[in-house]
Coordinates of C-alpha atoms in Angstrom, one line a residue:
X1 CA 0.7 -7.3 -28.6
X2 CA 3.8 -6.3 -26.2
X3 CA 5.5 -5.9 -29.6
X4 CA 2.9 -3.3 -31.1
X5 CA 1.7 -1.8 -28.1
X6 CA 3.6 1.7 -26.9
X7 CA 2.1 3.1 -22.9
X8 CA 2.6 6.5 -22.0
X9 CA 1.5 7.9 -18.8
X10 CA 2.1 10.7 -17.7
X11 CA 2.3 12.1 -14.1
X12 CA 4.0 15.3 -14.8
X13 CA 1.5 17.7 -12.8
X14 CA 1.8 18.2 -8.9
X15 CA -2.2 18.5 -8.5
X16 CA -2.5 22.0 -7.4
X17 CA -5.8 21.3 -5.5
X18 CA -4.8 18.4 -3.4
X19 CA -3.1 20.8 -1.3
X20 CA -0.1 19.5 -0.7
X21 CA 3.4 19.7 -1.4
X22 CA 3.7 16.1 -2.4
X23 CA 3.3 15.7 -6.7
X24 CA -0.3 13.5 -7.3
X25 CA 0.7 10.9 -8.6
X26 CA 2.9 10.0 -5.1
X27 CA -0.7 10.7 -2.6
X28 CA -1.5 6.4 -2.0
X29 CA -4.7 5.0 -2.3
X30 CA -5.1 0.8 -1.8
X31 CA -1.7 0.8 -0.1
X32 CA 0.1 1.9 -2.8
X33 CA 1.1 5.3 -4.7
X34 CA -1.3 5.9 -7.5
X35 CA 1.3 5.7 -10.1
X36 CA 2.9 2.9 -8.6
X37 CA -1.0 1.2 -9.5
X38 CA -1.3 2.5 -12.6
X39 CA 2.3 1.3 -13.5
X40 CA 1.4 -1.9 -12.3
X41 CA -1.8 -1.3 -14.8
X42 CA 0.6 -1.5 -17.9
X43 CA 3.3 -4.0 -17.0
X44 CA 0.4 -6.4 -17.7
X45 CA -0.3 -5.1 -21.0
X46 CA 2.9 -4.9 -22.5
X47 CA 7.4 -5.2 -21.6
X48 CA 8.0 -2.5 -19.0
X49 CA 10.9 -1.5 -22.1
X50 CA 7.4 0.3 -23.8
X51 CA 6.2 2.0 -20.7
X52 CA 7.3 5.7 -21.1
X53 CA 5.9 7.3 -17.8
X54 CA 6.5 11.4 -18.3
X55 CA 7.8 13.4 -15.2
X56 CA 7.9 16.6 -13.3
X57 CA 7.3 17.9 -10.2
X58 CA 9.5 15.5 -7.9
X59 CA 10.4 13.9 -10.6
X60 CA 13.5 12.4 -8.3
X61 CA 11.1 10.9 -6.3
X62 CA 8.9 9.0 -9.2
X63 CA 11.7 8.1 -10.3
X64 CA 13.0 6.2 -7.1
X65 CA 9.6 4.4 -6.5
X66 CA 9.1 3.4 -10.4
X67 CA 13.3 1.7 -10.1
X68 CA 12.5 -1.3 -9.5
X69 CA 9.8 -2.1 -12.2
X70 CA 11.9 -1.3 -15.2
X71 CA 10.4 1.7 -17.6
X72 CA 11.7 4.4 -19.0
X73 CA 11.1 8.5 -17.6
X74 CA 10.4 10.9 -20.2
X75 CA 11.2 14.5 -18.5
X76 CA 8.8 17.5 -19.2
X77 CA 10.1 20.8 -18.1
X78 CA 6.5 22.9 -18.4
X79 CA 3.7 21.2 -18.0
X80 CA 1.9 22.8 -21.1
X81 CA -0.8 20.8 -21.0
X82 CA -1.7 17.4 -21.4
X83 CA -1.1 17.3 -25.2
X84 CA 2.3 18.8 -24.4
X85 CA 2.9 16.4 -22.1
X86 CA 2.3 13.3 -24.3
X87 CA 4.4 15.3 -27.0
X88 CA 7.2 14.9 -25.1
X89 CA 7.4 11.5 -25.8
X90 CA 8.1 11.7 -30.0
X91 CA 11.3 11.0 -29.9
X92 CA 11.8 8.0 -27.7
X93 CA 8.7 6.4 -28.4
X94 CA 7.9 3.9 -31.5
X95 CA 6.7 5.8 -34.8
X96 CA 4.8 2.3 -35.8
X97 CA 2.1 0.2 -34.4
X98 CA -0.2 1.1 -31.5
X99 CA -0.1 3.8 -28.4
X100 CA -1.9 3.7 -25.5
X101 CA -2.4 6.8 -23.2
X102 CA -2.7 6.4 -19.3
X103 CA -2.9 9.1 -16.1
X104 CA -0.8 8.5 -13.2
X105 CA -3.8 10.0 -11.2
X106 CA -6.7 6.8 -12.4
X107 CA -5.3 3.9 -11.1
X108 CA -8.8 1.9 -10.7
X109 CA -8.7 0.9 -14.2
X110 CA -9.0 -2.6 -15.4
X111 CA -5.3 -4.3 -17.1
X112 CA -9.0 -6.1 -18.7
X113 CA -10.3 -2.7 -19.6
X114 CA -7.0 -2.4 -21.7
X115 CA -6.7 -5.1 -23.2
X116 CA -10.3 -4.7 -24.7
X117 CA -9.2 -0.8 -25.6
X118 CA -6.5 -2.2 -28.0
X119 CA -8.1 -5.3 -29.4
X120 CA -11.2 -2.9 -30.2
X121 CA -8.7 -0.5 -31.8
X122 CA -6.7 -2.8 -33.4
X123 CA -9.0 -5.0 -35.1
X124 CA -11.0 -1.2 -36.7
X125 CA -9.4 0.8 -38.8
X126 CA -10.2 3.8 -36.8
X127 CA -7.4 6.0 -36.2
X128 CA -7.7 6.1 -32.2
X129 CA -10.4 4.9 -29.6
X130 CA -11.0 6.3 -26.4
X131 CA -13.1 5.5 -23.1
X132 CA -15.7 6.6 -22.3
X133 CA -18.7 6.5 -19.6
X134 CA -21.5 7.7 -18.9
X135 CA -22.3 9.6 -15.4
X136 CA -25.8 10.9 -13.9
X137 CA -23.8 13.7 -12.6
X138 CA -21.3 15.1 -15.5
X139 CA -20.7 18.3 -13.8
X140 CA -16.3 18.7 -14.5
X141 CA -16.3 15.7 -17.6
X142 CA -15.9 16.5 -21.4
X143 CA -18.6 16.0 -23.3
X144 CA -18.2 13.1 -26.4
X145 CA -20.0 14.5 -29.1
X146 CA -20.7 12.1 -32.0
X147 CA -21.0 11.4 -36.1
X148 CA -24.5 10.4 -37.5
X149 CA -22.8 7.5 -37.4
X150 CA -21.9 6.7 -33.9
X151 CA -18.0 7.8 -34.6
X152 CA -16.7 10.3 -31.6
X153 CA -16.4 14.0 -33.7
X154 CA -15.3 16.6 -30.3
X155 CA -14.9 16.3 -27.4
X156 CA -16.2 19.8 -25.6
X157 CA -15.0 21.0 -22.2
X158 CA -17.2 21.4 -19.4
X159 CA -16.8 25.3 -19.0
X160 CA -17.3 25.9 -22.9
X161 CA -20.2 23.1 -23.5
X162 CA -23.4 24.9 -24.1
X163 CA -27.2 24.0 -23.0
X164 CA -27.2 21.4 -25.1
X165 CA -24.4 19.5 -24.9
X166 CA -24.0 19.8 -21.5
X167 CA -26.9 17.8 -21.2
X168 CA -25.4 15.1 -23.0
X169 CA -24.0 12.2 -20.4
X170 CA -21.6 10.3 -21.8
X171 CA -18.3 11.7 -20.8
X172 CA -14.1 11.5 -22.2
X173 CA -12.1 9.2 -19.7
X174 CA -9.2 10.8 -21.2
X175 CA -7.9 6.6 -21.5
X176 CA -6.7 6.7 -25.2
X177 CA -5.5 4.3 -28.0
X178 CA -4.3 5.4 -31.2
X179 CA -2.9 4.1 -34.1
X180 CA 0.9 5.3 -33.3
X181 CA 1.0 7.1 -37.4
X182 CA -2.2 8.8 -36.7
X183 CA -1.0 10.2 -33.3
X184 CA 2.7 11.7 -33.9
X185 CA 1.5 13.2 -37.7
X186 CA -1.6 15.3 -35.6
X187 CA -0.3 16.2 -32.6
X188 CA 2.0 19.1 -33.4
X189 CA -1.6 20.8 -34.9
X190 CA -2.8 21.6 -31.3
X191 CA -3.0 25.0 -30.3
X192 CA -3.5 26.5 -27.3
X193 CA -6.8 28.1 -27.5
X194 CA -7.8 28.1 -24.6
X195 CA -8.2 30.1 -21.1
X196 CA -5.5 28.3 -19.9
X197 CA -3.4 28.5 -23.3
X198 CA -1.8 24.7 -22.8
X199 CA -2.2 22.1 -24.9
X200 CA -5.2 19.3 -25.0
X201 CA -4.9 16.5 -26.0
X202 CA -8.7 16.3 -26.4
X203 CA -8.7 18.3 -29.1
X204 CA -6.5 15.6 -31.4
X205 CA -10.1 14.4 -31.4
X206 CA -11.6 17.1 -33.8
X207 CA -8.1 16.9 -35.8
X208 CA -8.4 13.4 -36.9
X209 CA -12.2 13.8 -37.7
X210 CA -10.5 17.1 -40.3
X211 CA -8.4 14.6 -41.2
X212 CA -10.6 12.8 -42.2
X213 CA -9.8 9.7 -39.7
X214 CA -12.2 7.8 -37.7
X215 CA -12.4 8.0 -33.5
X216 CA -14.6 5.3 -31.8
X217 CA -16.5 5.4 -28.6
X218 CA -15.7 2.0 -26.2
X219 CA -17.9 2.6 -23.2
X220 CA -17.3 0.8 -20.3
X221 CA -20.8 0.0 -17.9
X222 CA -18.1 1.3 -14.1
X223 CA -18.1 4.6 -14.0
X224 CA -15.5 4.1 -11.1
X225 CA -12.9 2.7 -13.3
X226 CA -12.3 6.0 -14.7
X227 CA -11.9 7.8 -11.3
X228 CA -9.8 10.8 -11.6
X229 CA -8.5 12.4 -9.1
X230 CA -7.9 15.5 -8.1
X231 CA -8.7 16.3 -4.5
X232 CA -8.5 14.7 -1.4
X233 CA -12.2 14.0 -1.1
X234 CA -12.2 12.3 -4.3
X235 CA -8.3 10.3 -3.6
X236 CA -10.6 9.0 -0.6
X237 CA -13.2 7.5 -2.6
X238 CA -10.8 5.4 -4.6
X239 CA -8.9 4.4 -1.7
X240 CA -12.3 2.8 0.2
X241 CA -12.7 1.6 -3.9
X242 CA -9.7 -0.1 -3.8
X243 CA -10.2 -1.6 -0.1
X244 CA -13.6 -2.1 -1.0
X245 CA -12.5 -4.5 -3.8
X246 CA -9.6 -5.9 -1.9
X247 CA -11.5 -6.9 0.8
X248 CA -14.7 -8.5 -1.2
X249 CA -11.6 -10.7 -3.5
X250 CA -10.2 -12.1 0.3
X251 CA -13.7 -13.6 1.5
X252 CA -14.1 -15.0 -2.0
X253 CA -11.4 -16.6 -1.4
X254 CA -12.6 -18.4 2.1
X255 CA -11.6 -16.1 3.8
X256 CA -14.0 -14.0 6.6
X257 CA -14.2 -10.9 7.1
X258 CA -16.3 -9.6 10.1
X259 CA -18.1 -6.2 9.3
X260 CA -15.6 -5.9 6.6
X261 CA -17.1 -2.1 5.5
X262 CA -14.6 -2.0 8.6
X263 CA -11.1 -3.8 7.6
X264 CA -9.0 -2.4 5.8
X265 CA -6.8 -4.4 3.5
X266 CA -3.8 -3.6 1.3
X267 CA -3.3 -4.5 -2.5
X268 CA -0.4 -6.8 -1.7
X269 CA -1.4 -8.2 0.8
X270 CA -1.7 -12.5 1.0
X271 CA -5.0 -14.4 3.7
X272 CA -5.4 -18.6 3.3
X273 CA -8.5 -20.2 3.8
X274 CA -10.9 -20.1 7.2
X275 CA -8.5 -17.3 8.4
X276 CA -10.8 -15.1 10.5
X277 CA -9.9 -10.7 10.5
X278 CA -11.8 -9.2 13.2
X279 CA -13.5 -5.3 13.1
X280 CA -11.6 -2.3 12.5
X281 CA -8.4 -4.3 12.0
X282 CA -5.5 -3.0 9.6
X283 CA -3.6 -5.3 6.9
X284 CA -0.9 -3.9 5.7
X285 CA 2.6 -3.2 3.5
X286 CA 2.8 -7.1 2.1
X287 CA 1.7 -8.9 4.7
X288 CA 1.6 -12.5 4.1
X289 CA -1.3 -14.6 7.1
X290 CA -1.1 -18.7 6.2
X291 CA -4.5 -20.3 7.0
X292 CA -6.7 -20.5 9.7
X293 CA -5.3 -17.5 11.5
X294 CA -7.3 -15.4 13.6
X295 CA -6.9 -11.5 13.7
X296 CA -8.5 -9.6 16.3
X297 CA -9.9 -6.5 16.4
X298 CA -8.3 -2.7 15.6
X299 CA -5.2 -5.1 15.7
X300 CA -1.9 -3.5 12.8
X301 CA -0.3 -5.6 10.9
X302 CA 2.3 -3.7 9.0
X303 CA 4.5 -6.6 6.0
X304 CA 4.2 -8.9 8.7
X305 CA 4.3 -12.8 8.3
X306 CA 2.3 -15.2 10.0
X307 CA 2.3 -19.1 10.0
X308 CA -0.8 -21.4 9.9
X309 CA -3.8 -20.8 13.3
X310 CA -1.8 -18.0 14.7
X311 CA -4.1 -15.7 16.9
X312 CA -3.0 -12.2 17.4
X313 CA -5.7 -10.1 20.1
X314 CA -7.2 -7.9 19.4
X315 CA -5.3 -4.2 20.1
X316 CA -2.5 -5.8 19.2
X317 CA 0.5 -4.0 16.3
X318 CA 3.1 -5.3 15.1
X319 CA 5.5 -4.6 12.3
X320 CA 8.6 -6.5 10.6
X321 CA 8.3 -9.6 12.1
X322 CA 7.2 -13.1 11.2
X323 CA 4.9 -15.3 14.0
X324 CA 5.7 -18.9 13.1
X325 CA 2.4 -21.7 12.8
X326 CA 0.3 -21.8 16.5
X327 CA 1.5 -18.3 18.1
X328 CA -0.5 -16.3 19.9
X329 CA 0.3 -12.5 20.6
X330 CA -2.0 -10.3 22.2
X331 CA -4.0 -8.7 23.7
X332 CA -2.4 -5.3 23.6
X333 CA 0.2 -6.4 22.0
X334 CA 3.0 -4.8 21.0
X335 CA 6.1 -5.6 18.3
X336 CA 8.0 -3.5 17.2
X337 CA 10.2 -4.0 13.8
X338 CA 12.9 -7.3 14.0
X339 CA 11.0 -9.8 15.4
X340 CA 10.8 -13.7 15.0
X341 CA 8.5 -15.7 16.8
X342 CA 8.9 -19.3 16.9
X343 CA 5.9 -22.1 16.7
X344 CA 3.7 -22.6 19.9
X345 CA 5.0 -19.3 21.2
X346 CA 2.5 -17.8 23.2
X347 CA 3.0 -13.0 23.6
X348 CA 0.3 -11.1 25.8
X349 CA -1.0 -7.7 27.0
X350 CA 1.3 -5.1 27.7
X351 CA 4.2 -7.3 26.2
X352 CA 6.8 -4.9 23.7
X353 CA 8.8 -6.8 21.5
X354 CA 12.3 -5.5 19.8
X355 CA 14.2 -7.4 17.4
X356 CA 14.1 -10.4 19.2
X357 CA 14.1 -14.0 18.5
X358 CA 11.6 -16.0 20.9
X359 CA 11.5 -19.4 21.4
X360 CA 9.3 -23.0 20.3
X361 CA 7.0 -23.0 23.2
X362 CA 7.3 -20.4 25.6
X363 CA 5.8 -17.3 26.7
X364 CA 5.5 -13.6 27.9
X365 CA 2.2 -13.6 28.9
X366 CA 1.9 -10.0 30.5
X367 CA 4.2 -6.4 31.2
X368 CA 7.1 -6.7 29.8
X369 CA 9.5 -5.3 27.8
X370 CA 12.4 -7.7 25.4
X371 CA 14.9 -5.7 23.2
X372 CA 17.9 -7.0 21.7
X373 CA 17.2 -10.8 22.8
X374 CA 17.3 -14.1 22.2
X375 CA 14.5 -15.8 24.2
X376 CA 15.2 -20.0 23.6
X377 CA 12.4 -23.2 23.9
X378 CA 10.1 -23.7 26.4
X379 CA 11.1 -19.9 28.2
X380 CA 9.0 -18.4 31.0
X381 CA 9.4 -15.0 31.1
X382 CA 7.2 -13.5 34.8
X383 CA 5.6 -10.2 34.9
X384 CA 6.8 -7.1 34.7
X385 CA 10.3 -8.3 33.4
X386 CA 12.7 -6.2 31.4
X387 CA 15.4 -6.0 29.2
X388 CA 17.6 -3.1 29.8
X389 CA 19.4 -3.0 26.2
X390 CA 20.3 0.5 25.7
X391 CA 23.6 2.1 27.9
X392 CA 22.5 5.5 26.4
X393 CA 24.7 5.4 23.1
X394 CA 24.2 1.8 22.5
X395 CA 22.2 -1.1 22.0
X396 CA 23.0 -4.4 24.1
X397 CA 22.1 -8.1 23.8
X398 CA 20.7 -10.8 26.0
X399 CA 20.4 -14.1 26.3
X400 CA 18.5 -16.1 27.4
X401 CA 18.7 -20.4 27.3
X402 CA 16.5 -22.9 27.1
X403 CA 13.8 -23.4 29.3
X404 CA 15.0 -20.6 31.5
X405 CA 12.5 -19.2 34.1
X406 CA 12.9 -15.6 34.7
X407 CA 10.4 -14.6 37.9
X408 CA 8.3 -11.6 37.5
X409 CA 9.9 -7.9 38.3
X410 CA 13.2 -9.3 36.7
X411 CA 15.8 -6.2 35.3
X412 CA 18.7 -7.7 33.1
X413 CA 20.8 -5.3 32.1
X414 CA 22.2 -5.9 28.5
X415 CA 24.9 -7.4 27.5
X416 CA 23.9 -10.3 29.6
X417 CA 22.9 -14.3 29.5
X418 CA 21.0 -16.2 31.1
X419 CA 21.8 -19.8 30.8
X420 CA 20.0 -23.5 29.7
X421 CA 17.5 -24.9 32.9
X422 CA 18.5 -21.6 34.8
X423 CA 16.5 -19.3 37.6
X424 CA 16.0 -16.3 38.3
X425 CA 14.3 -14.9 41.5
X426 CA 11.7 -12.4 40.8
X427 CA 12.7 -9.4 41.6
X428 CA 16.3 -9.5 40.8
X429 CA 18.8 -6.3 39.1
X430 CA 20.5 -9.3 37.1
X431 CA 23.9 -7.9 36.2
X432 CA 26.7 -10.5 35.7
X433 CA 25.9 -14.6 33.7
X434 CA 23.9 -17.0 35.2
X435 CA 25.2 -20.7 34.7
X436 CA 22.8 -23.0 33.1
X437 CA 20.7 -24.9 36.0
X438 CA 21.6 -22.1 38.3
X439 CA 19.6 -20.1 40.5
X440 CA 20.6 -15.4 39.9
X441 CA 19.1 -14.0 42.9
X442 CA 19.2 -9.9 42.7
X443 CA 17.5 -8.1 45.3
X444 CA 18.7 -7.0 48.9
X445 CA 17.2 -9.1 51.6
X446 CA 13.6 -8.1 52.8
X447 CA 14.0 -6.8 56.9
X448 CA 10.4 -7.0 58.8
X449 CA 10.2 -4.3 61.9
X450 CA 8.1 -5.6 64.7
X451 CA 6.1 -2.7 66.3
X452 CA 7.4 -0.2 63.1
X453 CA 3.4 1.2 62.6
X454 CA 2.3 1.9 66.7
X455 CA 6.1 3.2 67.1
X456 CA 5.2 5.7 64.6
X457 CA 1.3 6.6 65.2
X458 CA 2.5 7.2 68.4
X459 CA 4.8 10.2 67.2

C-alpha cells in the first residue's frame, strides 16, 4: 500500500464558526490537536513522504507542530474551497497510484476504515470511492445521489437540494480515494458556480460521471467516524467520544475506572493492569502509570511517570515528575515540574515540591514546601518546614543528607546543606551548614515571665 497511496490532508482554513483567533485544526480534542490525530492516522497507511498537509492560516504553527511527523506541506495562499486546496497539491503529488483526501478537522476516522476504503477502490474499476454514512438528521450535510446501478451520480449540498433530495439520509463524509490520473485530469474542470464562489471538490463526482467514469460509495456504520468540527459544541462532542473510547480501552486492558464517564485520559497515556482510577481524575500528556497503582478522585497527572503500587491521594496535582514504586503522594499535594520521588517515599497533604529529588523511604507528611532540594534516603521532614530557595533574583539549592531529621516549622535558607543523620530543632532558621550527626538549632531562647498576665490586667 505504501508505494501506491498518496494522502492529502486539507488543513488551511481558519474555521470562522469556531469564533477563535486560533486555526481550527490547532484546537484540541482527546489530548491532541485535531490535525495531529489525522496525521497519526495517515501515517498508519503510508510513509510520511507521501503525506501532504495543505496549510494556510497559521501555517508556521501547524508546520512546527507536525515537523516531527516528517510529512510534506503545501501552502494554499488563498482559501477558495476544497477543490482549490487539492489543486494546490497537483504539481507536487504523484501522477499515478491512488490519492486519499482527508480533512484536518475530521479526527475520528479509524485507520481500519481508511484501509478498507483504499482496498475497495484499488480492487475496483471505479475512478473514485467515497465514504458515506446515514444520519437520522442529515441537516447541513451534502446528500449522496445514486444511479440505478447504485453508483454515485452526484453530491448535492443541503442548501441546493430539493424536497426529494432533502429526504435522503445518506450523506457525504468528504473523504475520498481517487485514481490519481482521474483526479488530476478532471480537477481543473471544477468551476466556482456557487454563492460562495468557491471550488467544491464534491463537484468532481458529477464531472466523473459525465466523463463516463464510475464513482462508488463505501458506507460506514458508525457516523461518529466522519464527524467534522465547525464550532465549539461539535469540538466538545468529538472530545467526549475520544475520551469515552480511551477509557473503554484501558478498562478492557485491565484497569478499573470508577465512574468512567467522569474520567479524562489522553490518547497517549499508558496505564498498567490492576490500577484503579478514581472519579474525576485527569491523566494527561503522555502520563505513564505502572501496575497496581491507585489514583485518587479529582487528581490531575500531567506528563508524569508512576512506578508500580504508587498511591496518589485525592485532589493531588502532579506535573512532569517521576514517582517510583511504592511511593505515596497526597491527598491535596502539589508536585510542580522536575521532581523525582524515590521508592517508598511519602509526600503528604498540603506539601508542595518543585525540582526536588526525594530519597527512598523519606517522608514529608504535611504542610511543607521543598524547592530546588535534594533529600536523601530515610529523611523526615516535619510539618511546616520550608526551603527558602529564591533570593529575589536567583534560585539556590538545599541538600539534606540520608537519615536527617528536620523538625517541624524549620526554615532552610538556601544555599545550605544538612549532613547525614543531622537533626534540626523544631522552629529553627538554618542559614549555615549543619555537619553530619550534628544538631542545628537556630531560634531565640524562650522567655517565661511569671505573673505577667495579672499585671497586664491590672493596668
